[in-house]
PDB file of C-alpha atoms in Angstrom:
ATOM      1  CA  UNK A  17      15.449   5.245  15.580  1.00  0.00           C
ATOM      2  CA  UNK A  18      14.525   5.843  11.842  1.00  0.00           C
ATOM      3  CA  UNK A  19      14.030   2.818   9.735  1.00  0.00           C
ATOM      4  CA  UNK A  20      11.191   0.582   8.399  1.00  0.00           C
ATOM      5  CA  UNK A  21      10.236  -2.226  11.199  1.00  0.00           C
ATOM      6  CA  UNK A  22       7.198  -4.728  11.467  1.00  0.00           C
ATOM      7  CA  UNK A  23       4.212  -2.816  13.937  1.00  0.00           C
ATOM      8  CA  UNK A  24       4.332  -3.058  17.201  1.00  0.00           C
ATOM      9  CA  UNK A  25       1.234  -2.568  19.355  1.00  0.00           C
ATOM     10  CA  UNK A  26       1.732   0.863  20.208  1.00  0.00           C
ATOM     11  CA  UNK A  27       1.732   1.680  16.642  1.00  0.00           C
ATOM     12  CA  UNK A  28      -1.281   1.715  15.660  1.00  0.00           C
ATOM     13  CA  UNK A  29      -2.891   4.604  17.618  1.00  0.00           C
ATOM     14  CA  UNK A  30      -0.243   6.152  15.324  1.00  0.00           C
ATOM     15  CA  UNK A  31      -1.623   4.716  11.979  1.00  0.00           C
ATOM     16  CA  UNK A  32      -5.233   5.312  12.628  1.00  0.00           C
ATOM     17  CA  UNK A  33      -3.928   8.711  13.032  1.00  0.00           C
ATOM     18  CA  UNK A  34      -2.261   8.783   9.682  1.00  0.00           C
ATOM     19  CA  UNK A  35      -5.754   7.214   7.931  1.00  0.00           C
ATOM     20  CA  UNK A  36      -7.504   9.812   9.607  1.00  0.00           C
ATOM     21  CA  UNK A  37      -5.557  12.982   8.815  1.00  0.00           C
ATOM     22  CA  UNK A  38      -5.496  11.756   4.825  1.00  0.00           C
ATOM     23  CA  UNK A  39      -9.117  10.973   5.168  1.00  0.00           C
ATOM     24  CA  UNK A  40      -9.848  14.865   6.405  1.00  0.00           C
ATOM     25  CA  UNK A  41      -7.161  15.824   3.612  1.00  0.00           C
ATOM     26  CA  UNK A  42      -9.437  14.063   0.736  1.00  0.00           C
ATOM     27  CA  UNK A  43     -12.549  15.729   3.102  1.00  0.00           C
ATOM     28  CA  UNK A  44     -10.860  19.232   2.374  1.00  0.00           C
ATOM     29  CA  UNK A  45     -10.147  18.201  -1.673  1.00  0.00           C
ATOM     30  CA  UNK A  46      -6.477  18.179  -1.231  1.00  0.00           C
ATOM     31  CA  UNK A  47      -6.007  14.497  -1.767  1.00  0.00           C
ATOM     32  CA  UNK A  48      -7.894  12.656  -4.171  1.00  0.00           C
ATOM     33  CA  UNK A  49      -7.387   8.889  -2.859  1.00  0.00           C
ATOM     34  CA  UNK A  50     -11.140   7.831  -3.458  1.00  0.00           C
ATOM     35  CA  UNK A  51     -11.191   5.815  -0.131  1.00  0.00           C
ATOM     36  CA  UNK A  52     -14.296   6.762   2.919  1.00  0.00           C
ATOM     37  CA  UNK A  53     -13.705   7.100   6.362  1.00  0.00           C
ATOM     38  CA  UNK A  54     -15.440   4.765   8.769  1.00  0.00           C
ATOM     39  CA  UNK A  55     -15.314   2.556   5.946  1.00  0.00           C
ATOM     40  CA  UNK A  56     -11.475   2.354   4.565  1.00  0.00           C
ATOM     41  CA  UNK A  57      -8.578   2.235   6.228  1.00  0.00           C
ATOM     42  CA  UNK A  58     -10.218   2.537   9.775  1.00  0.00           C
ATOM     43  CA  UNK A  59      -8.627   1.551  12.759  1.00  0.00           C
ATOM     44  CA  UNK A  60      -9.884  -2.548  12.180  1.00  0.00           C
ATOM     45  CA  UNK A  61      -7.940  -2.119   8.975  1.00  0.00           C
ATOM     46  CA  UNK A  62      -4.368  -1.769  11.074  1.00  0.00           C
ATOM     47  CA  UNK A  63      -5.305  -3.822  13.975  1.00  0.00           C
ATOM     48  CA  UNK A  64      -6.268  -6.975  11.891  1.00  0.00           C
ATOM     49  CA  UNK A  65      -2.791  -6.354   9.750  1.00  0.00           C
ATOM     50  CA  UNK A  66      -0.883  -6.051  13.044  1.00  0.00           C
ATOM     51  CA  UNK A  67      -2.084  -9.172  14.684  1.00  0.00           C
ATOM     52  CA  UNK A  68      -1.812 -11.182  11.230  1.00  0.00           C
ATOM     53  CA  UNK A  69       1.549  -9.301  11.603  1.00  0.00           C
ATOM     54  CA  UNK A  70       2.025  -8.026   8.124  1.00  0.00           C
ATOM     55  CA  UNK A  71       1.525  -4.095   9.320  1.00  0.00           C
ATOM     56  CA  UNK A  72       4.534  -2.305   8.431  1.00  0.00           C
ATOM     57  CA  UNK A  73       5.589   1.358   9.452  1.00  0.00           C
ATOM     58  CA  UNK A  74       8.311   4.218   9.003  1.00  0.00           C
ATOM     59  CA  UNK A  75       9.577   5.705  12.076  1.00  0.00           C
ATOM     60  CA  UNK A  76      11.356   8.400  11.732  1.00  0.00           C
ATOM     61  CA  UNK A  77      12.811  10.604  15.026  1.00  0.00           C
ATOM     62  CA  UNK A  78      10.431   8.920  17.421  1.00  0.00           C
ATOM     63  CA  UNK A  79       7.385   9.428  14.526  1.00  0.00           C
ATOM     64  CA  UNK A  80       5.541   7.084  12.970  1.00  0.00           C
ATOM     65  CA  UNK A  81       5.030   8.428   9.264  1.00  0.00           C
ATOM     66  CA  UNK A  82       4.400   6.077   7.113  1.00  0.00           C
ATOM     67  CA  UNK A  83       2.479   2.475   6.938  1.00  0.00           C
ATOM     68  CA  UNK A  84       1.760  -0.187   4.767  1.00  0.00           C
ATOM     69  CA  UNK A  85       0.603  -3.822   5.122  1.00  0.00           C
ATOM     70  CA  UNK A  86       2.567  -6.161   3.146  1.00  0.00           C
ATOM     71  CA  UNK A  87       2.021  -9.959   2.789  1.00  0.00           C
ATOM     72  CA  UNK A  88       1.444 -12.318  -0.201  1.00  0.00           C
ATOM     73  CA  UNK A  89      -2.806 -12.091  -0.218  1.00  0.00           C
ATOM     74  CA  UNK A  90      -3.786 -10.955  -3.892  1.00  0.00           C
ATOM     75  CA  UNK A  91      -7.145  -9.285  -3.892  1.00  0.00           C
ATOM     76  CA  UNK A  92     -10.024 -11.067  -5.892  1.00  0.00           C
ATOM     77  CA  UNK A  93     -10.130  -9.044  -8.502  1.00  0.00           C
ATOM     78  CA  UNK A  94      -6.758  -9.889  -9.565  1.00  0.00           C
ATOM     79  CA  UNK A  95      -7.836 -12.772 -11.026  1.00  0.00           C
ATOM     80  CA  UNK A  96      -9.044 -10.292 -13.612  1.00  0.00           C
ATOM     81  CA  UNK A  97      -5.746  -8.578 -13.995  1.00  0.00           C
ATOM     82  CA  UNK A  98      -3.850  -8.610 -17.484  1.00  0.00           C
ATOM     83  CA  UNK A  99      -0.134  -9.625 -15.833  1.00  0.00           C
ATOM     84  CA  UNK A 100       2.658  -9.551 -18.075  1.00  0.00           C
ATOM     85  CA  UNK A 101       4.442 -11.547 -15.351  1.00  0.00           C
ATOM     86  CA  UNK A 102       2.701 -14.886 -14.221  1.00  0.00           C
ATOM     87  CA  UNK A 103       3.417 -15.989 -11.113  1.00  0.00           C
ATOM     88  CA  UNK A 104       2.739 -18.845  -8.589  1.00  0.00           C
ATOM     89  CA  UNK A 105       0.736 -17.087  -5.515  1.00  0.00           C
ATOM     90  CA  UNK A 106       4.065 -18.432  -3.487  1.00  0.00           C
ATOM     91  CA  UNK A 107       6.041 -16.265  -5.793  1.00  0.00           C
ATOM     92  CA  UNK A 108       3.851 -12.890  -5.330  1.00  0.00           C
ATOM     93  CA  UNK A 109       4.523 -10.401  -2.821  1.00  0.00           C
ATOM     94  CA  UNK A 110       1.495  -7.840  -2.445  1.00  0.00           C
ATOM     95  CA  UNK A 111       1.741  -4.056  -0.883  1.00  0.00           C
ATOM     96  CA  UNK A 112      -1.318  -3.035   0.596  1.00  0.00           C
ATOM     97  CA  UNK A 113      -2.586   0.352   1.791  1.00  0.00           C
ATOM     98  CA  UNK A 114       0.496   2.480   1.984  1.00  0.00           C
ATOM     99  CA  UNK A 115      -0.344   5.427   3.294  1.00  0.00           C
ATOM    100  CA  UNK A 116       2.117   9.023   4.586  1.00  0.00           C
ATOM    101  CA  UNK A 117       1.344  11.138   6.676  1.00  0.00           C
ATOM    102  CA  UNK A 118       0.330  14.447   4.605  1.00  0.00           C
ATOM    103  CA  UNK A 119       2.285  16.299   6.698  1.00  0.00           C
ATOM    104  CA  UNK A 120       5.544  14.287   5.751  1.00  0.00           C
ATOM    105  CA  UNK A 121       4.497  14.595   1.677  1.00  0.00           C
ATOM    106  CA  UNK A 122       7.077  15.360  -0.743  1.00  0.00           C
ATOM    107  CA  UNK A 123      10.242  13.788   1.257  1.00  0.00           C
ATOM    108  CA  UNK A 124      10.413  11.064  -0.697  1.00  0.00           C
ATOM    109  CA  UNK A 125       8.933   8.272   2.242  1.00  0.00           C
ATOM    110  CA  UNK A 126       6.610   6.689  -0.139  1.00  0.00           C
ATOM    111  CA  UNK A 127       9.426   5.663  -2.740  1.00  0.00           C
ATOM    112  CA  UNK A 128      11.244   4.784   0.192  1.00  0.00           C
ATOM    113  CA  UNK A 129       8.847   2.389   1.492  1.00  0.00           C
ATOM    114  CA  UNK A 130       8.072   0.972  -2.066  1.00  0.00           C
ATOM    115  CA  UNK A 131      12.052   0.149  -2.074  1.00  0.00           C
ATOM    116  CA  UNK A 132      11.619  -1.518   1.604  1.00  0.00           C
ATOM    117  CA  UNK A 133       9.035  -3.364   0.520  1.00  0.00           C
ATOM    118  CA  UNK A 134      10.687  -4.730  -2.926  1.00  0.00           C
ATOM    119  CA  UNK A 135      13.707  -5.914  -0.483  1.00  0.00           C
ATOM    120  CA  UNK A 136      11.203  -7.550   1.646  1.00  0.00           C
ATOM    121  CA  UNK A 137       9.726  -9.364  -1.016  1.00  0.00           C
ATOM    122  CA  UNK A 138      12.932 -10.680  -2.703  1.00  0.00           C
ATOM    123  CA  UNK A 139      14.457 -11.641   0.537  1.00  0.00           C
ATOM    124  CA  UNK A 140      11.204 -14.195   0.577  1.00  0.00           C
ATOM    125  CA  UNK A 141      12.463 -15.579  -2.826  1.00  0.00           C
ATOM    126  CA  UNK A 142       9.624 -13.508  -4.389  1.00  0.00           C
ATOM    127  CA  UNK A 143       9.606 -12.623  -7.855  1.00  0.00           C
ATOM    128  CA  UNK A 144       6.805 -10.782  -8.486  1.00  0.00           C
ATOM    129  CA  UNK A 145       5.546  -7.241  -6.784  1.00  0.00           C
ATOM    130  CA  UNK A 146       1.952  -6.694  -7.367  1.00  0.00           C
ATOM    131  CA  UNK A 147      -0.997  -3.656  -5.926  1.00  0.00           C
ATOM    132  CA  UNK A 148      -3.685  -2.061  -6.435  1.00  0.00           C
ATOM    133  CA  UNK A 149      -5.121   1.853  -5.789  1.00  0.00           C
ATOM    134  CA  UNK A 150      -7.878   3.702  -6.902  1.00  0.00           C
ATOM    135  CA  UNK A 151      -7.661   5.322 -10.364  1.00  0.00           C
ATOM    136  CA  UNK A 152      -8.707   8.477  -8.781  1.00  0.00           C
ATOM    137  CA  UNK A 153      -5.432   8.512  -6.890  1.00  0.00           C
ATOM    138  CA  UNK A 154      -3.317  10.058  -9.584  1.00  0.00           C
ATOM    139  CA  UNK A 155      -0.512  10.628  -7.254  1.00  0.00           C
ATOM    140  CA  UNK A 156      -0.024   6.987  -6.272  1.00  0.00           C
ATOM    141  CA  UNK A 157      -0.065   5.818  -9.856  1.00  0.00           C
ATOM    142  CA  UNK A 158       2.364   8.460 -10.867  1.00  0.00           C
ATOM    143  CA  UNK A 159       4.613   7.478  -8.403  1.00  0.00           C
ATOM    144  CA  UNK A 160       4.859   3.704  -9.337  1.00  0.00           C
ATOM    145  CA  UNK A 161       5.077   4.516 -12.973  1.00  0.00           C
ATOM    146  CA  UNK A 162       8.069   6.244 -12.461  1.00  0.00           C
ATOM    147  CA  UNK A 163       9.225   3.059  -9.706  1.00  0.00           C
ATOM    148  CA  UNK A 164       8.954   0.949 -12.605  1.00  0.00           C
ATOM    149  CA  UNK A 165       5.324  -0.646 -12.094  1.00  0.00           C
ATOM    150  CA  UNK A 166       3.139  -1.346 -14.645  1.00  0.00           C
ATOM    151  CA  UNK A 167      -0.476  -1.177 -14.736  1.00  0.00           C
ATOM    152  CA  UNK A 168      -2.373  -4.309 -15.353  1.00  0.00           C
ATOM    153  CA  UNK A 169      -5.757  -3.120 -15.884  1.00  0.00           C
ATOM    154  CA  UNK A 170      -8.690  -1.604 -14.809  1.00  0.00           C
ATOM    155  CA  UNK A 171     -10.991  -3.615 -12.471  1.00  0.00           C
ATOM    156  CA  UNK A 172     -14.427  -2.536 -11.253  1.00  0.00           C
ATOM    157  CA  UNK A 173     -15.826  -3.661  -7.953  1.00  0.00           C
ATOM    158  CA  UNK A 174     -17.092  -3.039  -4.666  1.00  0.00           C
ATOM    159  CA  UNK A 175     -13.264  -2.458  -2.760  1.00  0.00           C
ATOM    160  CA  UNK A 176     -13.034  -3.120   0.567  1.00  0.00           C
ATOM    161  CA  UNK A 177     -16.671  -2.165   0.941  1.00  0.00           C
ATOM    162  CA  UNK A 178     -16.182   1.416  -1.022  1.00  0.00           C
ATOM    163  CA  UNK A 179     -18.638   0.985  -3.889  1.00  0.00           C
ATOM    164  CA  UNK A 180     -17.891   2.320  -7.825  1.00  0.00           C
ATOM    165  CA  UNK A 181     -14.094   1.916  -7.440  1.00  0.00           C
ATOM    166  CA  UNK A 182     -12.005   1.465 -10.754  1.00  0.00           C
ATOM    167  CA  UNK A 183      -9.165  -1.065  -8.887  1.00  0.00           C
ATOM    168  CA  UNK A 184      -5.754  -0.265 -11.037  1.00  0.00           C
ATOM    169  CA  UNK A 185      -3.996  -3.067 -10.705  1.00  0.00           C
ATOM    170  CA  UNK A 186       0.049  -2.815 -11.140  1.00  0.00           C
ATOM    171  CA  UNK A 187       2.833  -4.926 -11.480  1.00  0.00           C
ATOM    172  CA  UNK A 188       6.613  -5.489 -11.541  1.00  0.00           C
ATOM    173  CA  UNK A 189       9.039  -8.062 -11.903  1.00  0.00           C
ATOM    174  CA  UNK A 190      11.680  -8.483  -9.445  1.00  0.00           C
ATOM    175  CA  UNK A 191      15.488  -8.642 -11.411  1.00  0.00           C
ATOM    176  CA  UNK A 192      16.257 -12.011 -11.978  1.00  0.00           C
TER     177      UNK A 192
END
């Protein structure tokens, strides 16, 4: 099977795996993420998505290489964002934490799942996409530039208990 499907069980072995191989990857200074293992994503960071059943992954062949948790939870610090589009919070869809396996880079899976989830979201009568990443990820906010997001400002805070982070918070409005 390859295709984008809600988490089963099973799958999270699978995701920790993923968290841990880009957390030795950012160890090594080949990804510059800006999150800390044992502290974010850890294995309590899939497990808690999969049994409020908003974990998300990518199988492809048999492999799971890809995640994300996807629900309609804005982080606190939104309230701080400069949105362009206003939205009810029953309007707002919210992609959390999508991570690829770094040895599945460059295929094109993250775009991918940033399409899934934008079908997701509209299929809910959402009309708003909105997330967050570090602005020491350069990569990530490359890639939803060119996806069509729009960043929303700068927040400072404590994320997900990773002190000193400069939140980037992006947006995009779904077509009308």
């Amino acid at each position: 099977m390859t295709g984008f499907r809600k988490a089963s069980s099973e799958d999270i072995a699978s995701v920790v795996s993923i968290y841990q191989k880009i957390h030795e990857e950012e160890r090594k200074g080949k990804l510059k993420i800006g999150w800390l293992p044992d502290v974010y994503p850890v294995e309590n960071t899939a497990r808690a998505a999969f049994e409020r059943q908003e974990l998300f992954v990518f199988e492809e062949e048999g492999k799971i290489t890809a995640s994300a948790i996807i629900n309609q939870s804005q982080v606190d610090v939104y309230a701080d964002g400069i949105w362009q589009y206003p939205a009810k919070a029953e309007e707002v869809m919210v992609l959390h934490t999508l991570v690829v396996s770094p040895d599945e880079g460059r295929k094109g899976i993250g775009s991918k799942f940033v399409d899934f989830y934008e079908t997701y979201a509209e299929a809910r009568g959402c009309r708003v996409l909105r997330m967050d990443t570090n602005e020491k990820n350069a990569a990530a906010r490359s890639l939803y530039r060119k996806l069509g997001y729009r960043e929303a400002g700068a927040v400072p805070c404590v994320f997900n208990g990773i002190p000193n982070v400069n939140l980037i918070l992006l947006e995009k409005e779904l077509r009308k």
